[in-house]
Amino acid sequence: MRKKILVTGGAGFIGSHLCERLLNEGNEVICLDNYFTGSKKNIVHLMDNPYFEPIRHDVSQPFYIEVDEIYNLACPASPVHYQHDAIQTIKTSVMGAINMLGLAKRLNIKALQASTSEVYGDPFIHPQPESYWGNVNPIGIRSCYDEGKRCAEALFMDYHRQNKVKIKIIRIFNTYGPNMNPGDGRVVSNFIVQALKNEDITIFGDGKQTRSFQYVDDLIEGMTKMMATDDSFIGPVNIGNPNEFTMLELAAQIIDLTGSKSKIVYRPLPSDDPKQRQPDIHLAKEKLNWEPQIKLRGGLVKTIAYFEKII
Ligand code: NAD
Ligand code: UDP
């Protein structure tokens, strides 16, 4: 049956892949975005589809529509962008969650929240299971994002407990792939763009901090599987690739794959930058029968091909 699905942040990196997937499955998609970090370029290939409808709107403002499901992705995700207007970032997460939950409550439909591994902050427990409460600085430069997302999770849980709203929470770990904005500021896009232009590759700190990188197709599979679970499973559930790399290892792979002449340079580590990050995905394996399929090298090859085309 064709569903009418609202995707907030649908013109962004992840949102554009999600819109495409939902349309390919035969659904009608309403893509709400204010184009702060997203771009019409990411969705232009969907415009001819009569079942695709983009709407320019700020999710922190009330929004009325009739739909069957909501994926709430609207929020800048790169530190450079979410710190650019920190107050707007908090409003987007918190007011956006309230508006989408209000909609889900009125329509008695499911709402899925794109939460983040940032709720674990700079973690003391490694890898991070969903039961870990995290180590987050509430007053630092990353708090607008981390605490905004934590507050959104709290709101989702409270609307569920108090108003019986059907919710799903996924905690997404570092994701990369085509449609990332070349000026986005995140590490994978930065290193690839720098390597392709033979410019210096900027490692923040000593480069020994780790992240676990997930290719976007794996995330979309996990996200849609989560939405399809029955109403009793609400999460939160980690969606990420447990393969962990240092930033030095990432830079070396990208230099190798691009054949770049770039040199590595070191820049100061931004404050509160987490030292390590790796998802524990036992819950996703058990409840969603999901695990990532794409290894870093294979995902980087596809991502490099995308950036070669656009820069
Ligand atoms: P992105 O910046 O490419 O996409 C975010 C989209 O939301 C953009 O299209 C932007 O224009 C839109 N947006 C921002 N503020 C808005 C507002 N107030 N109203 C309407 N639209 C607004 O980032 P992304 O990587 O695609 O991230 C999508 C979601 O996934 C975000 O909620 C992010 O927190 C979450 N997430 C991403 C990652 C990752 O590694 N990419 C990791 C964890 C969580
Ligand atoms: N980073 C880096 N060089 C860059 C951009 C980022 O070394 O040009 C580092 C950053 O300090 C962090 C890691 O790469 O330790 C991942 O950064 P990103 O902004 O992609 O994601 P997040 O820190 O939110 O996980």
mmCIF file of N, CA and C and ligand atoms in Angstrom, residues 9 11-15 32-38 57-60 73-77 88 92 114-117 145 149 172-175 184 186, ligand 1:
data_model
loop_
_atom_site.group_PDB
_atom_site.id
_atom_site.type_symbol
_atom_site.label_atom_id
_atom_site.label_comp_id
_atom_site.label_asym_id
_atom_site.label_seq_id
_atom_site.Cartn_x
_atom_site.Cartn_y
_atom_site.Cartn_z
ATOM 1 N N GLY A 9 14.241 17.410 6.834
ATOM 2 C CA GLY A 9 15.665 17.367 6.472
ATOM 3 C C GLY A 9 15.881 16.521 5.236
ATOM 4 N N ALA A 11 16.268 17.223 2.140
ATOM 5 C CA ALA A 11 17.197 17.678 1.096
ATOM 6 C C ALA A 11 18.649 17.574 1.557
ATOM 7 N N GLY A 12 18.854 17.027 2.746
ATOM 8 C CA GLY A 12 20.215 16.867 3.264
ATOM 9 C C GLY A 12 20.868 15.608 2.742
ATOM 10 N N PHE A 13 22.057 15.350 3.257
ATOM 11 C CA PHE A 13 22.832 14.183 2.817
ATOM 12 C C PHE A 13 22.033 12.891 3.049
ATOM 13 N N ILE A 14 21.703 12.574 4.283
ATOM 14 C CA ILE A 14 21.006 11.313 4.567
ATOM 15 C C ILE A 14 19.558 11.375 4.066
ATOM 16 N N GLY A 15 18.907 12.526 4.294
ATOM 17 C CA GLY A 15 17.495 12.675 3.932
ATOM 18 C C GLY A 15 17.245 12.416 2.456
ATOM 19 N N LEU A 32 10.385 17.991 3.738
ATOM 20 C CA LEU A 32 10.367 19.310 4.384
ATOM 21 C C LEU A 32 11.802 19.717 4.667
ATOM 22 N N ASP A 33 12.194 20.913 4.235
ATOM 23 C CA ASP A 33 13.578 21.357 4.464
ATOM 24 C C ASP A 33 13.639 22.871 4.376
ATOM 25 N N ASN A 34 14.539 23.485 5.166
ATOM 26 C CA ASN A 34 14.741 24.937 5.018
ATOM 27 C C ASN A 34 16.031 25.242 4.253
ATOM 28 N N TYR A 35 16.694 24.192 3.740
ATOM 29 C CA TYR A 35 17.903 24.303 2.922
ATOM 30 C C TYR A 35 19.057 24.998 3.646
ATOM 31 N N PHE A 36 19.110 24.871 4.970
ATOM 32 C CA PHE A 36 20.237 25.474 5.714
ATOM 33 C C PHE A 36 21.539 24.763 5.335
ATOM 34 N N THR A 37 21.559 23.437 5.462
ATOM 35 C CA THR A 37 22.750 22.679 5.040
ATOM 36 C C THR A 37 22.435 21.746 3.873
ATOM 37 N N GLY A 38 21.176 21.553 3.598
ATOM 38 C CA GLY A 38 20.804 20.681 2.485
ATOM 39 C C GLY A 38 20.786 21.474 1.190
ATOM 40 N N HIS A 57 10.301 24.792 4.596
ATOM 41 C CA HIS A 57 9.716 25.101 5.895
ATOM 42 C C HIS A 57 10.766 24.861 6.973
ATOM 43 N N ASP A 58 10.680 25.640 8.051
ATOM 44 C CA ASP A 58 11.576 25.448 9.194
ATOM 45 C C ASP A 58 10.855 24.566 10.209
ATOM 46 N N VAL A 59 11.462 23.423 10.532
ATOM 47 C CA VAL A 59 10.781 22.446 11.392
ATOM 48 C C VAL A 59 10.532 22.983 12.812
ATOM 49 N N SER A 60 11.250 24.051 13.186
ATOM 50 C CA SER A 60 11.019 24.615 14.522
ATOM 51 C C SER A 60 9.710 25.415 14.581
ATOM 52 N N LEU A 73 14.547 14.113 10.471
ATOM 53 C CA LEU A 73 16.003 14.227 10.271
ATOM 54 C C LEU A 73 16.485 15.675 10.275
ATOM 55 N N ALA A 74 15.589 16.637 10.293
ATOM 56 C CA ALA A 74 16.012 18.033 10.144
ATOM 57 C C ALA A 74 16.912 18.447 11.298
ATOM 58 N N CYS A 75 18.133 18.789 10.997
ATOM 59 C CA CYS A 75 19.104 19.312 11.966
ATOM 60 C C CYS A 75 20.469 19.319 11.286
ATOM 61 N N PRO A 76 21.201 20.437 11.356
ATOM 62 C CA PRO A 76 22.559 20.386 10.809
ATOM 63 C C PRO A 76 23.376 19.369 11.605
ATOM 64 N N ALA A 77 24.250 18.609 10.918
ATOM 65 C CA ALA A 77 24.944 17.508 11.596
ATOM 66 C C ALA A 77 26.452 17.725 11.691
ATOM 67 N N GLN A 88 19.819 28.360 17.045
ATOM 68 C CA GLN A 88 18.925 27.776 16.028
ATOM 69 C C GLN A 88 19.048 26.250 16.018
ATOM 70 N N THR A 92 15.973 23.851 16.517
ATOM 71 C CA THR A 92 15.630 22.849 15.489
ATOM 72 C C THR A 92 15.404 21.497 16.130
ATOM 73 N N ALA A 114 15.888 10.761 14.198
ATOM 74 C CA ALA A 114 17.288 10.511 13.845
ATOM 75 C C ALA A 114 18.142 11.096 14.961
ATOM 76 N N SER A 115 18.418 10.274 15.965
ATOM 77 C CA SER A 115 19.307 10.720 17.036
ATOM 78 C C SER A 115 20.737 10.363 16.652
ATOM 79 N N THR A 116 21.637 10.447 17.601
ATOM 80 C CA THR A 116 23.051 10.403 17.227
ATOM 81 C C THR A 116 23.918 9.749 18.297
ATOM 82 N N SER A 117 25.062 9.253 17.861
ATOM 83 C CA SER A 117 26.057 8.750 18.815
ATOM 84 C C SER A 117 26.572 9.866 19.714
ATOM 85 N N TYR A 145 24.220 20.819 19.923
ATOM 86 C CA TYR A 145 23.846 19.632 19.142
ATOM 87 C C TYR A 145 23.585 18.448 20.082
ATOM 88 N N LYS A 149 19.891 17.031 20.903
ATOM 89 C CA LYS A 149 19.482 15.674 20.510
ATOM 90 C C LYS A 149 19.068 14.855 21.729
ATOM 91 N N ILE A 172 22.392 7.272 15.275
ATOM 92 C CA ILE A 172 23.220 7.102 14.080
ATOM 93 C C ILE A 172 24.677 7.419 14.422
ATOM 94 N N PHE A 173 25.594 6.531 14.018
ATOM 95 C CA PHE A 173 27.032 6.786 14.156
ATOM 96 C C PHE A 173 27.555 7.344 12.821
ATOM 97 N N ASN A 174 28.729 7.975 12.873
ATOM 98 C CA ASN A 174 29.296 8.697 11.712
ATOM 99 C C ASN A 174 29.005 8.003 10.379
ATOM 100 N N THR A 175 28.304 8.715 9.536
ATOM 101 C CA THR A 175 27.866 8.177 8.248
ATOM 102 C C THR A 175 28.436 9.041 7.118
ATOM 103 N N ASP A 184 31.028 20.752 3.861
ATOM 104 C CA ASP A 184 30.305 20.364 5.068
ATOM 105 C C ASP A 184 31.157 20.442 6.328
ATOM 106 N N ARG A 186 32.811 17.919 7.725
ATOM 107 C CA ARG A 186 33.038 16.644 8.404
ATOM 108 C C ARG A 186 34.265 15.957 7.809
HETATM 109 P P1 NAD B 1 22.660 17.415 6.681
HETATM 110 O O1 NAD B 1 23.134 18.683 7.280
HETATM 111 O O2 NAD B 1 23.174 17.058 5.323
HETATM 112 O O3 NAD B 1 21.075 17.345 6.637
HETATM 113 C C1 NAD B 1 20.242 18.012 7.532
HETATM 114 C C2 NAD B 1 19.076 18.602 6.746
HETATM 115 O O4 NAD B 1 18.196 19.262 7.669
HETATM 116 C C3 NAD B 1 19.533 19.644 5.726
HETATM 117 O O5 NAD B 1 18.883 19.428 4.498
HETATM 118 C C4 NAD B 1 19.105 20.971 6.360
HETATM 119 O O6 NAD B 1 18.869 21.982 5.412
HETATM 120 C C5 NAD B 1 17.867 20.545 7.126
HETATM 121 N N1 NAD B 1 17.550 21.438 8.246
HETATM 122 C C6 NAD B 1 18.383 21.936 9.189
HETATM 123 N N2 NAD B 1 17.706 22.716 10.046
HETATM 124 C C7 NAD B 1 16.386 22.703 9.632
HETATM 125 C C8 NAD B 1 15.209 23.322 10.091
HETATM 126 N N3 NAD B 1 15.216 24.122 11.179
HETATM 127 N N4 NAD B 1 14.060 23.104 9.427
HETATM 128 C C9 NAD B 1 14.031 22.314 8.313
HETATM 129 N N5 NAD B 1 15.137 21.706 7.829
HETATM 130 C C10 NAD B 1 16.304 21.895 8.483
HETATM 131 O O7 NAD B 1 23.030 16.263 7.733
HETATM 132 P P2 NAD B 1 22.854 14.690 7.636
HETATM 133 O O8 NAD B 1 24.200 14.104 7.832
HETATM 134 O O9 NAD B 1 22.068 14.328 6.455
HETATM 135 O O10 NAD B 1 22.026 14.413 8.967
HETATM 136 C C11 NAD B 1 20.633 14.134 8.950
HETATM 137 C C12 NAD B 1 20.186 13.777 10.359
HETATM 138 O O11 NAD B 1 20.899 12.629 10.816
HETATM 139 C C13 NAD B 1 20.436 14.883 11.373
HETATM 140 O O12 NAD B 1 19.342 14.947 12.262
HETATM 141 C C14 NAD B 1 21.665 14.417 12.089
HETATM 142 O O13 NAD B 1 21.718 14.901 13.401
HETATM 143 C C15 NAD B 1 21.515 12.912 12.056
HETATM 144 N N6 NAD B 1 22.815 12.236 12.172
HETATM 145 C C16 NAD B 1 23.704 12.252 11.143
HETATM 146 C C17 NAD B 1 24.925 11.623 11.307
HETATM 147 C C18 NAD B 1 25.960 11.583 10.203
HETATM 148 O O14 NAD B 1 27.042 11.059 10.407
HETATM 149 N N7 NAD B 1 25.691 12.052 9.015
HETATM 150 C C19 NAD B 1 25.266 11.012 12.518
HETATM 151 C C20 NAD B 1 24.330 11.053 13.548
HETATM 152 C C21 NAD B 1 23.105 11.650 13.362
#
